[in-house]
Amino acid sequence: MTRVVVTGIAGRMGLRLAALTIEGDGLELVGGVEAPGHEAIGSPVSELVGAGDTSAGDVVDDLEEVIGGADVVIAFTAPSATVEHAAICARQGCALVAGTTGMSAEQLAEFTSSAKQIACVFAPNFSTAMNVLFKLVEEAARILGDDYDVEVVEAHHRHKVDAPSGTALRLAEGAARGLDRNLKDVVVHGREGAVGERTRKEIGMHALRMGDVAGDHSVFFGASGEYLELRHHATSRDAFAVGAIRAVRFVVGAEPGMYDMGDVLAG
Ligand code: NAD
């Protein structure tokens, strides 16, 4: 039995991850963590998730309280919380599946220094089909070359707090790699005012925020007379949650180190 703690358990992803853990063969939900002061603290995890009896007890506000009984922590929360939870996992030797996006460079460095001491799957997008798109975009960029303008457009629900999405950045990095460019040197975020003619090597990034969109990403390659759109559309959060559960099964048997969803799908 693989024992799982979900942090951010009352969040949009957390609730679904907890439910899939309870349903999953060979998985046991043993704890749920929320932010200090959150209204779910102290309520039974089973009630929050709408499940029958679980061994998860009540929602707590400190991962240290429940990590002792866990093999894997799943973290889809906020950058500072995930950095802190990675440090706790490293101290306790507990594996980690982390999907939080929007970390600063400093947060990412701190997160990585903890996470590499344990087995950790960290991915901006846990969807299986999106991980296929990552490969396709890099390959398309390599084949199409400098004649095609690259633009990345993403759409998410109105509650998303970071932009552009971690997935859009990963797609743009893949296109840049395929074109032998450094994304940092060529990325243009949105356009406004008298920006002048498009430079040939720039990669445009655009973020839409509306309603309840779970995640929509397109990469356009435009040239004279045609454009190619490679698009992924997440119809529900299960696109990510099912992949994260797959990562739980992978990480529990993995050697210490940092892995991404590509490793999970290959393994
Ligand atoms: P959400 O706001 O619905 O949920 C986040 C939860 O984390 C909230 O309930 C919040 O209270 C909780 N939280 C904040 N600080 C905490 C702390 N210190 N300890 C415990 N819990 C804490 O957001 P969401 O839509 O579920 O997304 C969460 C994160 O996952 C975001 O960064 C989002 O971009 C990312 N995400 C990643 C993927 C992927 O495939 N990698 C998919 C969807 C969302």
PDB file of C-alpha atoms and ligand atoms in Angstrom:
ATOM      1  CA  MET A   1       0.000   0.000   0.000  1.00  0.00           C
ATOM      2  CA  THR A   2       1.370   3.448  -0.892  1.00  0.00           C
ATOM      3  CA  ARG A   3       0.456   6.013   1.756  1.00  0.00           C
ATOM      4  CA  VAL A   4      -0.253   9.480   0.391  1.00  0.00           C
ATOM      5  CA  VAL A   5      -0.608  12.945   1.947  1.00  0.00           C
ATOM      6  CA  VAL A   6      -2.203  15.697  -0.163  1.00  0.00           C
ATOM      7  CA  THR A   7      -1.265  19.306   0.593  1.00  0.00           C
ATOM      8  CA  GLY A   8      -3.658  22.018  -0.528  1.00  0.00           C
ATOM      9  CA  ILE A   9      -6.335  19.371  -0.098  1.00  0.00           C
ATOM     10  CA  ALA A  10      -9.243  21.847  -0.228  1.00  0.00           C
ATOM     11  CA  GLY A  11      -7.997  23.375  -3.490  1.00  0.00           C
ATOM     12  CA  ARG A  12      -9.328  22.651  -6.975  1.00  0.00           C
ATOM     13  CA  MET A  13      -6.571  20.120  -7.691  1.00  0.00           C
ATOM     14  CA  GLY A  14      -6.213  18.937  -4.092  1.00  0.00           C
ATOM     15  CA  LEU A  15      -9.813  17.755  -3.846  1.00  0.00           C
ATOM     16  CA  ARG A  16      -9.570  15.770  -7.070  1.00  0.00           C
ATOM     17  CA  LEU A  17      -6.165  14.317  -6.138  1.00  0.00           C
ATOM     18  CA  ALA A  18      -7.509  13.220  -2.769  1.00  0.00           C
ATOM     19  CA  ALA A  19     -10.560  11.587  -4.370  1.00  0.00           C
ATOM     20  CA  LEU A  20      -8.440   9.718  -6.945  1.00  0.00           C
ATOM     21  CA  THR A  21      -6.064   8.574  -4.184  1.00  0.00           C
ATOM     22  CA  ILE A  22      -8.987   7.142  -2.210  1.00  0.00           C
ATOM     23  CA  GLU A  23     -10.289   5.385  -5.345  1.00  0.00           C
ATOM     24  CA  GLY A  24      -6.852   4.200  -6.494  1.00  0.00           C
ATOM     25  CA  ASP A  25      -5.815   0.562  -6.162  1.00  0.00           C
ATOM     26  CA  GLY A  26      -2.895   0.186  -3.788  1.00  0.00           C
ATOM     27  CA  LEU A  27      -3.130   3.796  -2.595  1.00  0.00           C
ATOM     28  CA  GLU A  28      -4.200   5.039   0.817  1.00  0.00           C
ATOM     29  CA  LEU A  29      -4.901   8.661   1.723  1.00  0.00           C
ATOM     30  CA  VAL A  30      -3.312   9.178   5.157  1.00  0.00           C
ATOM     31  CA  GLY A  31      -3.396  12.951   5.539  1.00  0.00           C
ATOM     32  CA  GLY A  32      -4.587  16.282   4.212  1.00  0.00           C
ATOM     33  CA  VAL A  33      -2.887  19.644   4.749  1.00  0.00           C
ATOM     34  CA  GLU A  34      -4.235  23.146   4.206  1.00  0.00           C
ATOM     35  CA  ALA A  35      -2.896  26.673   4.686  1.00  0.00           C
ATOM     36  CA  PRO A  36      -2.856  27.983   8.266  1.00  0.00           C
ATOM     37  CA  GLY A  37      -6.179  29.740   8.915  1.00  0.00           C
ATOM     38  CA  HIS A  38      -8.026  27.890   6.140  1.00  0.00           C
ATOM     39  CA  GLU A  39     -11.635  27.065   7.031  1.00  0.00           C
ATOM     40  CA  ALA A  40     -11.102  23.353   6.295  1.00  0.00           C
ATOM     41  CA  ILE A  41      -8.553  22.932   9.132  1.00  0.00           C
ATOM     42  CA  GLY A  42      -9.925  20.534  11.740  1.00  0.00           C
ATOM     43  CA  SER A  43     -12.678  19.079   9.565  1.00  0.00           C
ATOM     44  CA  PRO A  44     -12.533  15.386   8.638  1.00  0.00           C
ATOM     45  CA  VAL A  45     -10.734  14.756   5.346  1.00  0.00           C
ATOM     46  CA  SER A  46     -13.410  12.179   4.428  1.00  0.00           C
ATOM     47  CA  GLU A  47     -16.113  14.856   4.785  1.00  0.00           C
ATOM     48  CA  LEU A  48     -14.140  17.438   2.789  1.00  0.00           C
ATOM     49  CA  VAL A  49     -13.516  15.001  -0.054  1.00  0.00           C
ATOM     50  CA  GLY A  50     -17.022  13.512   0.108  1.00  0.00           C
ATOM     51  CA  ALA A  51     -15.670  10.006   0.639  1.00  0.00           C
ATOM     52  CA  GLY A  52     -16.466   7.241   3.109  1.00  0.00           C
ATOM     53  CA  ASP A  53     -14.075   6.412   5.931  1.00  0.00           C
ATOM     54  CA  THR A  54     -10.411   7.116   5.301  1.00  0.00           C
ATOM     55  CA  SER A  55      -7.374   6.856   7.555  1.00  0.00           C
ATOM     56  CA  ALA A  56      -6.638  10.511   6.848  1.00  0.00           C
ATOM     57  CA  GLY A  57      -8.125  12.015  10.025  1.00  0.00           C
ATOM     58  CA  ASP A  58      -8.746  15.751  10.136  1.00  0.00           C
ATOM     59  CA  VAL A  59      -7.228  18.396   7.868  1.00  0.00           C
ATOM     60  CA  VAL A  60      -4.104  19.859   9.530  1.00  0.00           C
ATOM     61  CA  ASP A  61      -2.135  23.036   8.846  1.00  0.00           C
ATOM     62  CA  ASP A  62       1.340  21.573   9.275  1.00  0.00           C
ATOM     63  CA  LEU A  63       2.746  18.853   7.011  1.00  0.00           C
ATOM     64  CA  GLU A  64       5.088  17.752   9.846  1.00  0.00           C
ATOM     65  CA  GLU A  65       2.051  16.437  11.734  1.00  0.00           C
ATOM     66  CA  VAL A  66       1.107  13.841   9.102  1.00  0.00           C
ATOM     67  CA  ILE A  67       4.213  13.162   7.024  1.00  0.00           C
ATOM     68  CA  GLY A  68       5.453  10.469   9.413  1.00  0.00           C
ATOM     69  CA  GLY A  69       2.866   8.028   8.056  1.00  0.00           C
ATOM     70  CA  ALA A  70       3.413   8.841   4.376  1.00  0.00           C
ATOM     71  CA  ASP A  71       5.385   7.413   1.462  1.00  0.00           C
ATOM     72  CA  VAL A  72       4.511  10.229  -0.959  1.00  0.00           C
ATOM     73  CA  VAL A  73       3.353  13.838  -0.594  1.00  0.00           C
ATOM     74  CA  ILE A  74       1.368  15.398  -3.449  1.00  0.00           C
ATOM     75  CA  ALA A  75       1.706  19.191  -3.604  1.00  0.00           C
ATOM     76  CA  PHE A  76      -0.399  21.411  -5.852  1.00  0.00           C
ATOM     77  CA  THR A  77      -0.515  24.582  -3.742  1.00  0.00           C
ATOM     78  CA  ALA A  78       1.360  27.885  -3.847  1.00  0.00           C
ATOM     79  CA  PRO A  79       5.074  28.479  -4.551  1.00  0.00           C
ATOM     80  CA  SER A  80       6.176  29.386  -0.993  1.00  0.00           C
ATOM     81  CA  ALA A  81       4.180  26.482   0.478  1.00  0.00           C
ATOM     82  CA  THR A  82       5.636  23.965  -1.972  1.00  0.00           C
ATOM     83  CA  VAL A  83       9.190  25.173  -1.265  1.00  0.00           C
ATOM     84  CA  GLU A  84       8.539  24.664   2.446  1.00  0.00           C
ATOM     85  CA  HIS A  85       6.906  21.255   1.912  1.00  0.00           C
ATOM     86  CA  ALA A  86       9.822  20.063  -0.255  1.00  0.00           C
ATOM     87  CA  ALA A  87      12.217  20.888   2.594  1.00  0.00           C
ATOM     88  CA  ILE A  88      10.068  18.865   5.016  1.00  0.00           C
ATOM     89  CA  CYS A  89       9.950  15.930   2.554  1.00  0.00           C
ATOM     90  CA  ALA A  90      13.758  16.076   2.215  1.00  0.00           C
ATOM     91  CA  ARG A  91      14.215  16.029   6.020  1.00  0.00           C
ATOM     92  CA  GLN A  92      11.803  13.104   6.377  1.00  0.00           C
ATOM     93  CA  GLY A  93      12.999  11.160   3.306  1.00  0.00           C
ATOM     94  CA  CYS A  94       9.504  11.177   1.824  1.00  0.00           C
ATOM     95  CA  ALA A  95       8.930  11.165  -1.966  1.00  0.00           C
ATOM     96  CA  LEU A  96       7.182  14.145  -3.568  1.00  0.00           C
ATOM     97  CA  VAL A  97       4.937  14.783  -6.580  1.00  0.00           C
ATOM     98  CA  ALA A  98       4.757  18.551  -7.094  1.00  0.00           C
ATOM     99  CA  GLY A  99       2.726  20.443  -9.677  1.00  0.00           C
ATOM    100  CA  THR A 100       2.729  23.966  -8.261  1.00  0.00           C
ATOM    101  CA  THR A 101       3.579  26.583 -10.884  1.00  0.00           C
ATOM    102  CA  GLY A 102       4.690  30.203 -10.706  1.00  0.00           C
ATOM    103  CA  MET A 103       7.892  29.845  -8.637  1.00  0.00           C
ATOM    104  CA  SER A 104      10.462  32.638  -8.857  1.00  0.00           C
ATOM    105  CA  ALA A 105      14.039  31.722  -9.814  1.00  0.00           C
ATOM    106  CA  GLU A 106      15.029  31.848  -6.115  1.00  0.00           C
ATOM    107  CA  GLN A 107      12.101  29.662  -5.065  1.00  0.00           C
ATOM    108  CA  LEU A 108      12.880  27.187  -7.823  1.00  0.00           C
ATOM    109  CA  ALA A 109      16.529  26.953  -6.704  1.00  0.00           C
ATOM    110  CA  GLU A 110      15.501  26.366  -3.087  1.00  0.00           C
ATOM    111  CA  PHE A 111      12.851  23.846  -4.111  1.00  0.00           C
ATOM    112  CA  THR A 112      15.325  21.936  -6.299  1.00  0.00           C
ATOM    113  CA  SER A 113      18.005  21.762  -3.630  1.00  0.00           C
ATOM    114  CA  SER A 114      15.523  20.012  -1.313  1.00  0.00           C
ATOM    115  CA  ALA A 115      13.710  17.927  -3.919  1.00  0.00           C
ATOM    116  CA  LYS A 116      16.832  16.371  -5.459  1.00  0.00           C
ATOM    117  CA  GLN A 117      17.639  14.712  -2.114  1.00  0.00           C
ATOM    118  CA  ILE A 118      14.492  12.583  -2.449  1.00  0.00           C
ATOM    119  CA  ALA A 119      12.612  11.040  -5.359  1.00  0.00           C
ATOM    120  CA  CYS A 120      10.551  13.912  -6.775  1.00  0.00           C
ATOM    121  CA  VAL A 121       8.416  14.284  -9.887  1.00  0.00           C
ATOM    122  CA  PHE A 122       8.019  17.992 -10.682  1.00  0.00           C
ATOM    123  CA  ALA A 123       6.128  18.987 -13.814  1.00  0.00           C
ATOM    124  CA  PRO A 124       4.328  22.114 -15.008  1.00  0.00           C
ATOM    125  CA  ASN A 125       1.716  19.855 -16.588  1.00  0.00           C
ATOM    126  CA  PHE A 126       0.871  16.286 -15.608  1.00  0.00           C
ATOM    127  CA  SER A 127      -1.374  15.596 -18.595  1.00  0.00           C
ATOM    128  CA  THR A 128      -0.217  12.682 -20.740  1.00  0.00           C
ATOM    129  CA  ALA A 129      -1.321  14.303 -24.013  1.00  0.00           C
ATOM    130  CA  MET A 130       0.373  17.590 -23.090  1.00  0.00           C
ATOM    131  CA  ASN A 131       3.633  15.760 -22.622  1.00  0.00           C
ATOM    132  CA  VAL A 132       3.244  14.448 -26.159  1.00  0.00           C
ATOM    133  CA  LEU A 133       2.639  18.043 -27.301  1.00  0.00           C
ATOM    134  CA  PHE A 134       5.911  19.142 -25.640  1.00  0.00           C
ATOM    135  CA  LYS A 135       7.760  16.769 -27.962  1.00  0.00           C
ATOM    136  CA  LEU A 136       5.704  17.679 -31.054  1.00  0.00           C
ATOM    137  CA  VAL A 137       6.284  21.428 -30.606  1.00  0.00           C
ATOM    138  CA  GLU A 138      10.047  21.050 -30.357  1.00  0.00           C
ATOM    139  CA  GLU A 139      10.078  18.783 -33.403  1.00  0.00           C
ATOM    140  CA  ALA A 140       7.809  21.101 -35.431  1.00  0.00           C
ATOM    141  CA  ALA A 141      10.024  24.079 -34.594  1.00  0.00           C
ATOM    142  CA  ARG A 142      13.106  22.152 -35.702  1.00  0.00           C
ATOM    143  CA  ILE A 143      11.485  21.153 -39.009  1.00  0.00           C
ATOM    144  CA  LEU A 144       9.827  24.508 -39.800  1.00  0.00           C
ATOM    145  CA  GLY A 145      12.830  26.629 -38.814  1.00  0.00           C
ATOM    146  CA  ASP A 146      13.258  30.380 -38.917  1.00  0.00           C
ATOM    147  CA  ASP A 147      10.703  31.016 -41.687  1.00  0.00           C
ATOM    148  CA  TYR A 148       7.810  30.462 -39.271  1.00  0.00           C
ATOM    149  CA  ASP A 149       6.806  32.937 -36.549  1.00  0.00           C
ATOM    150  CA  VAL A 150       6.107  31.254 -33.211  1.00  0.00           C
ATOM    151  CA  GLU A 151       3.328  32.474 -30.908  1.00  0.00           C
ATOM    152  CA  VAL A 152       2.082  30.718 -27.759  1.00  0.00           C
ATOM    153  CA  VAL A 153      -1.447  31.393 -26.499  1.00  0.00           C
ATOM    154  CA  GLU A 154      -2.892  29.965 -23.295  1.00  0.00           C
ATOM    155  CA  ALA A 155      -6.255  30.291 -21.552  1.00  0.00           C
ATOM    156  CA  HIS A 156      -7.107  29.462 -17.938  1.00  0.00           C
ATOM    157  CA  HIS A 157      -9.881  30.034 -15.410  1.00  0.00           C
ATOM    158  CA  ARG A 158     -10.190  33.434 -13.759  1.00  0.00           C
ATOM    159  CA  HIS A 159      -8.713  32.230 -10.427  1.00  0.00           C
ATOM    160  CA  LYS A 160      -5.260  31.387 -11.779  1.00  0.00           C
ATOM    161  CA  VAL A 161      -2.681  33.621 -10.088  1.00  0.00           C
ATOM    162  CA  ASP A 162       0.411  33.258 -12.308  1.00  0.00           C
ATOM    163  CA  ALA A 163       0.893  34.136 -15.975  1.00  0.00           C
ATOM    164  CA  PRO A 164       1.902  32.903 -18.417  1.00  0.00           C
ATOM    165  CA  SER A 165       1.222  29.344 -17.282  1.00  0.00           C
ATOM    166  CA  GLY A 166       4.140  27.051 -16.461  1.00  0.00           C
ATOM    167  CA  THR A 167       2.961  24.885 -19.354  1.00  0.00           C
ATOM    168  CA  ALA A 168       3.043  27.787 -21.830  1.00  0.00           C
ATOM    169  CA  LEU A 169       6.597  28.539 -20.727  1.00  0.00           C
ATOM    170  CA  ARG A 170       7.589  24.895 -21.199  1.00  0.00           C
ATOM    171  CA  LEU A 171       6.034  24.891 -24.699  1.00  0.00           C
ATOM    172  CA  ALA A 172       7.871  28.094 -25.606  1.00  0.00           C
ATOM    173  CA  GLU A 173      11.140  26.697 -24.252  1.00  0.00           C
ATOM    174  CA  GLY A 174      10.664  23.622 -26.433  1.00  0.00           C
ATOM    175  CA  ALA A 175      10.056  25.747 -29.531  1.00  0.00           C
ATOM    176  CA  ALA A 176      13.107  27.874 -28.690  1.00  0.00           C
ATOM    177  CA  ARG A 177      15.249  24.766 -28.246  1.00  0.00           C
ATOM    178  CA  GLY A 178      14.063  23.399 -31.605  1.00  0.00           C
ATOM    179  CA  LEU A 179      15.067  26.714 -33.200  1.00  0.00           C
ATOM    180  CA  ASP A 180      18.386  26.966 -31.367  1.00  0.00           C
ATOM    181  CA  ARG A 181      17.296  30.110 -29.541  1.00  0.00           C
ATOM    182  CA  ASN A 182      17.396  31.033 -25.868  1.00  0.00           C
ATOM    183  CA  LEU A 183      13.816  31.781 -24.796  1.00  0.00           C
ATOM    184  CA  LYS A 184      14.909  34.514 -22.374  1.00  0.00           C
ATOM    185  CA  ASP A 185      16.518  36.440 -25.251  1.00  0.00           C
ATOM    186  CA  VAL A 186      13.539  36.238 -27.627  1.00  0.00           C
ATOM    187  CA  VAL A 187      10.340  36.042 -25.564  1.00  0.00           C
ATOM    188  CA  VAL A 188       7.806  38.902 -25.955  1.00  0.00           C
ATOM    189  CA  HIS A 189       4.949  38.914 -23.436  1.00  0.00           C
ATOM    190  CA  GLY A 190       1.802  40.393 -24.960  1.00  0.00           C
ATOM    191  CA  ARG A 191       1.995  43.413 -27.238  1.00  0.00           C
ATOM    192  CA  GLU A 192       0.730  46.921 -26.722  1.00  0.00           C
ATOM    193  CA  GLY A 193       1.209  50.266 -28.394  1.00  0.00           C
ATOM    194  CA  ALA A 194       3.641  51.123 -31.190  1.00  0.00           C
ATOM    195  CA  VAL A 195       5.704  47.963 -30.851  1.00  0.00           C
ATOM    196  CA  GLY A 196       6.925  48.059 -34.451  1.00  0.00           C
ATOM    197  CA  GLU A 197       7.096  45.205 -36.892  1.00  0.00           C
ATOM    198  CA  ARG A 198       7.483  41.733 -35.451  1.00  0.00           C
ATOM    199  CA  THR A 199      11.133  40.690 -35.260  1.00  0.00           C
ATOM    200  CA  ARG A 200      11.750  37.373 -36.994  1.00  0.00           C
ATOM    201  CA  LYS A 201      13.136  35.519 -34.011  1.00  0.00           C
ATOM    202  CA  GLU A 202      10.809  36.654 -31.246  1.00  0.00           C
ATOM    203  CA  ILE A 203       8.462  34.155 -29.590  1.00  0.00           C
ATOM    204  CA  GLY A 204       5.183  35.748 -28.488  1.00  0.00           C
ATOM    205  CA  MET A 205       3.371  34.712 -25.291  1.00  0.00           C
ATOM    206  CA  HIS A 206      -0.236  35.583 -24.526  1.00  0.00           C
ATOM    207  CA  ALA A 207      -2.385  34.689 -21.509  1.00  0.00           C
ATOM    208  CA  LEU A 208      -6.206  34.750 -21.461  1.00  0.00           C
ATOM    209  CA  ARG A 209      -8.070  34.506 -18.130  1.00  0.00           C
ATOM    210  CA  MET A 210     -11.772  33.701 -18.208  1.00  0.00           C
ATOM    211  CA  GLY A 211     -14.495  31.671 -16.558  1.00  0.00           C
ATOM    212  CA  ASP A 212     -13.701  28.100 -15.629  1.00  0.00           C
ATOM    213  CA  VAL A 213     -11.311  27.057 -18.418  1.00  0.00           C
ATOM    214  CA  ALA A 214      -9.240  24.140 -17.052  1.00  0.00           C
ATOM    215  CA  GLY A 215      -6.378  24.811 -19.475  1.00  0.00           C
ATOM    216  CA  ASP A 216      -6.044  25.507 -23.169  1.00  0.00           C
ATOM    217  CA  HIS A 217      -2.688  25.882 -24.950  1.00  0.00           C
ATOM    218  CA  SER A 218      -1.904  26.590 -28.587  1.00  0.00           C
ATOM    219  CA  VAL A 219       1.417  26.995 -30.310  1.00  0.00           C
ATOM    220  CA  PHE A 220       1.175  28.713 -33.700  1.00  0.00           C
ATOM    221  CA  PHE A 221       3.794  28.529 -36.442  1.00  0.00           C
ATOM    222  CA  GLY A 222       2.931  31.181 -39.041  1.00  0.00           C
ATOM    223  CA  ALA A 223       4.546  31.817 -42.413  1.00  0.00           C
ATOM    224  CA  SER A 224       3.509  33.432 -45.652  1.00  0.00           C
ATOM    225  CA  GLY A 225       0.319  31.703 -46.859  1.00  0.00           C
ATOM    226  CA  GLU A 226      -0.270  29.339 -43.910  1.00  0.00           C
ATOM    227  CA  TYR A 227      -0.121  28.717 -40.229  1.00  0.00           C
ATOM    228  CA  LEU A 228       0.029  25.558 -38.165  1.00  0.00           C
ATOM    229  CA  GLU A 229      -1.694  25.411 -34.781  1.00  0.00           C
ATOM    230  CA  LEU A 230      -0.738  22.658 -32.325  1.00  0.00           C
ATOM    231  CA  ARG A 231      -3.322  22.699 -29.579  1.00  0.00           C
ATOM    232  CA  HIS A 232      -4.090  20.928 -26.321  1.00  0.00           C
ATOM    233  CA  HIS A 233      -7.419  21.359 -24.618  1.00  0.00           C
ATOM    234  CA  ALA A 234      -7.956  20.121 -21.049  1.00  0.00           C
ATOM    235  CA  THR A 235     -11.663  19.373 -20.666  1.00  0.00           C
ATOM    236  CA  SER A 236     -11.309  18.830 -16.908  1.00  0.00           C
ATOM    237  CA  ARG A 237      -8.677  18.818 -14.150  1.00  0.00           C
ATOM    238  CA  ASP A 238      -8.591  15.038 -14.414  1.00  0.00           C
ATOM    239  CA  ALA A 239      -6.170  15.575 -17.308  1.00  0.00           C
ATOM    240  CA  PHE A 240      -3.627  16.599 -14.637  1.00  0.00           C
ATOM    241  CA  ALA A 241      -4.880  14.673 -11.608  1.00  0.00           C
ATOM    242  CA  VAL A 242      -4.802  11.259 -13.322  1.00  0.00           C
ATOM    243  CA  GLY A 243      -1.231  11.958 -14.492  1.00  0.00           C
ATOM    244  CA  ALA A 244      -0.182  13.018 -10.992  1.00  0.00           C
ATOM    245  CA  ILE A 245      -1.514   9.741  -9.572  1.00  0.00           C
ATOM    246  CA  ARG A 246       0.485   7.909 -12.227  1.00  0.00           C
ATOM    247  CA  ALA A 247       3.517   9.890 -11.001  1.00  0.00           C
ATOM    248  CA  VAL A 248       2.815   8.757  -7.406  1.00  0.00           C
ATOM    249  CA  ARG A 249       3.080   5.117  -8.518  1.00  0.00           C
ATOM    250  CA  PHE A 250       6.340   5.906 -10.358  1.00  0.00           C
ATOM    251  CA  VAL A 251       8.041   7.989  -7.679  1.00  0.00           C
ATOM    252  CA  VAL A 252       7.504   5.552  -4.834  1.00  0.00           C
ATOM    253  CA  GLY A 253       9.915   3.098  -6.437  1.00  0.00           C
ATOM    254  CA  ALA A 254      12.348   5.638  -7.891  1.00  0.00           C
ATOM    255  CA  GLU A 255      15.891   6.463  -6.802  1.00  0.00           C
ATOM    256  CA  PRO A 256      16.426   9.934  -5.286  1.00  0.00           C
ATOM    257  CA  GLY A 257      16.538  12.660  -7.950  1.00  0.00           C
ATOM    258  CA  MET A 258      14.378  15.026  -9.966  1.00  0.00           C
ATOM    259  CA  TYR A 259      12.066  13.536 -12.572  1.00  0.00           C
ATOM    260  CA  ASP A 260       9.488  15.035 -14.893  1.00  0.00           C
ATOM    261  CA  MET A 261       6.379  13.624 -16.535  1.00  0.00           C
ATOM    262  CA  GLY A 262       8.443  12.441 -19.510  1.00  0.00           C
ATOM    263  CA  ASP A 263      10.290  10.073 -17.128  1.00  0.00           C
ATOM    264  CA  VAL A 264       6.982   8.849 -15.687  1.00  0.00           C
ATOM    265  CA  LEU A 265       5.563   8.082 -19.131  1.00  0.00           C
ATOM    266  CA  ALA A 266       8.775   6.351 -20.222  1.00  0.00           C
ATOM    267  CA  GLY A 267       9.103   4.371 -16.989  1.00  0.00           C
TER     268      GLY A 267
HETATM  269  P1  NAD B   1      -6.263  26.388  -5.658  1.00  0.00           P
HETATM  270  O1  NAD B   1      -6.030  27.802  -5.249  1.00  0.00           O
HETATM  271  O2  NAD B   1      -7.642  25.917  -5.937  1.00  0.00           O
HETATM  272  O3  NAD B   1      -5.653  25.403  -4.550  1.00  0.00           O
HETATM  273  C1  NAD B   1      -4.434  25.629  -3.875  1.00  0.00           C
HETATM  274  C2  NAD B   1      -4.654  25.194  -2.446  1.00  0.00           C
HETATM  275  O4  NAD B   1      -3.391  25.238  -1.751  1.00  0.00           O
HETATM  276  C3  NAD B   1      -5.630  26.137  -1.680  1.00  0.00           C
HETATM  277  O5  NAD B   1      -6.653  25.371  -1.087  1.00  0.00           O
HETATM  278  C4  NAD B   1      -4.725  26.807  -0.656  1.00  0.00           C
HETATM  279  O6  NAD B   1      -5.393  27.119   0.550  1.00  0.00           O
HETATM  280  C5  NAD B   1      -3.665  25.720  -0.454  1.00  0.00           C
HETATM  281  N1  NAD B   1      -2.457  26.222   0.214  1.00  0.00           N
HETATM  282  C6  NAD B   1      -1.854  27.438   0.095  1.00  0.00           C
HETATM  283  N2  NAD B   1      -0.829  27.526   0.981  1.00  0.00           N
HETATM  284  C7  NAD B   1      -0.767  26.344   1.630  1.00  0.00           C
HETATM  285  C8  NAD B   1       0.074  25.836   2.660  1.00  0.00           C
HETATM  286  N3  NAD B   1       1.061  26.566   3.208  1.00  0.00           N
HETATM  287  N4  NAD B   1      -0.143  24.577   3.109  1.00  0.00           N
HETATM  288  C9  NAD B   1      -1.148  23.818   2.602  1.00  0.00           C
HETATM  289  N5  NAD B   1      -1.991  24.263   1.620  1.00  0.00           N
HETATM  290  C10 NAD B   1      -1.789  25.497   1.147  1.00  0.00           C
HETATM  291  O7  NAD B   1      -5.318  26.159  -6.924  1.00  0.00           O
HETATM  292  P2  NAD B   1      -5.333  24.935  -7.955  1.00  0.00           P
HETATM  293  O8  NAD B   1      -6.086  25.318  -9.169  1.00  0.00           O
HETATM  294  O9  NAD B   1      -5.649  23.664  -7.246  1.00  0.00           O
HETATM  295  O10 NAD B   1      -3.791  24.917  -8.382  1.00  0.00           O
HETATM  296  C11 NAD B   1      -2.763  24.766  -7.433  1.00  0.00           C
HETATM  297  C12 NAD B   1      -1.412  24.867  -8.106  1.00  0.00           C
HETATM  298  O11 NAD B   1      -1.256  23.775  -9.021  1.00  0.00           O
HETATM  299  C13 NAD B   1      -1.211  26.143  -8.945  1.00  0.00           C
HETATM  300  O12 NAD B   1       0.143  26.540  -8.864  1.00  0.00           O
HETATM  301  C14 NAD B   1      -1.552  25.668 -10.348  1.00  0.00           C
HETATM  302  O13 NAD B   1      -0.974  26.464 -11.355  1.00  0.00           O
HETATM  303  C15 NAD B   1      -0.960  24.293 -10.312  1.00  0.00           C
HETATM  304  N6  NAD B   1      -1.487  23.351 -11.297  1.00  0.00           N
HETATM  305  C16 NAD B   1      -0.598  22.547 -11.886  1.00  0.00           C
HETATM  306  C17 NAD B   1      -1.015  21.574 -12.779  1.00  0.00           C
HETATM  307  C18 NAD B   1      -0.003  20.615 -13.350  1.00  0.00           C
HETATM  308  O14 NAD B   1      -0.380  19.729 -14.131  1.00  0.00           O
HETATM  309  N7  NAD B   1       1.270  20.760 -12.988  1.00  0.00           N
HETATM  310  C19 NAD B   1      -2.368  21.456 -13.075  1.00  0.00           C
HETATM  311  C20 NAD B   1      -3.281  22.314 -12.441  1.00  0.00           C
HETATM  312  C21 NAD B   1      -2.827  23.252 -11.543  1.00  0.00           C
END
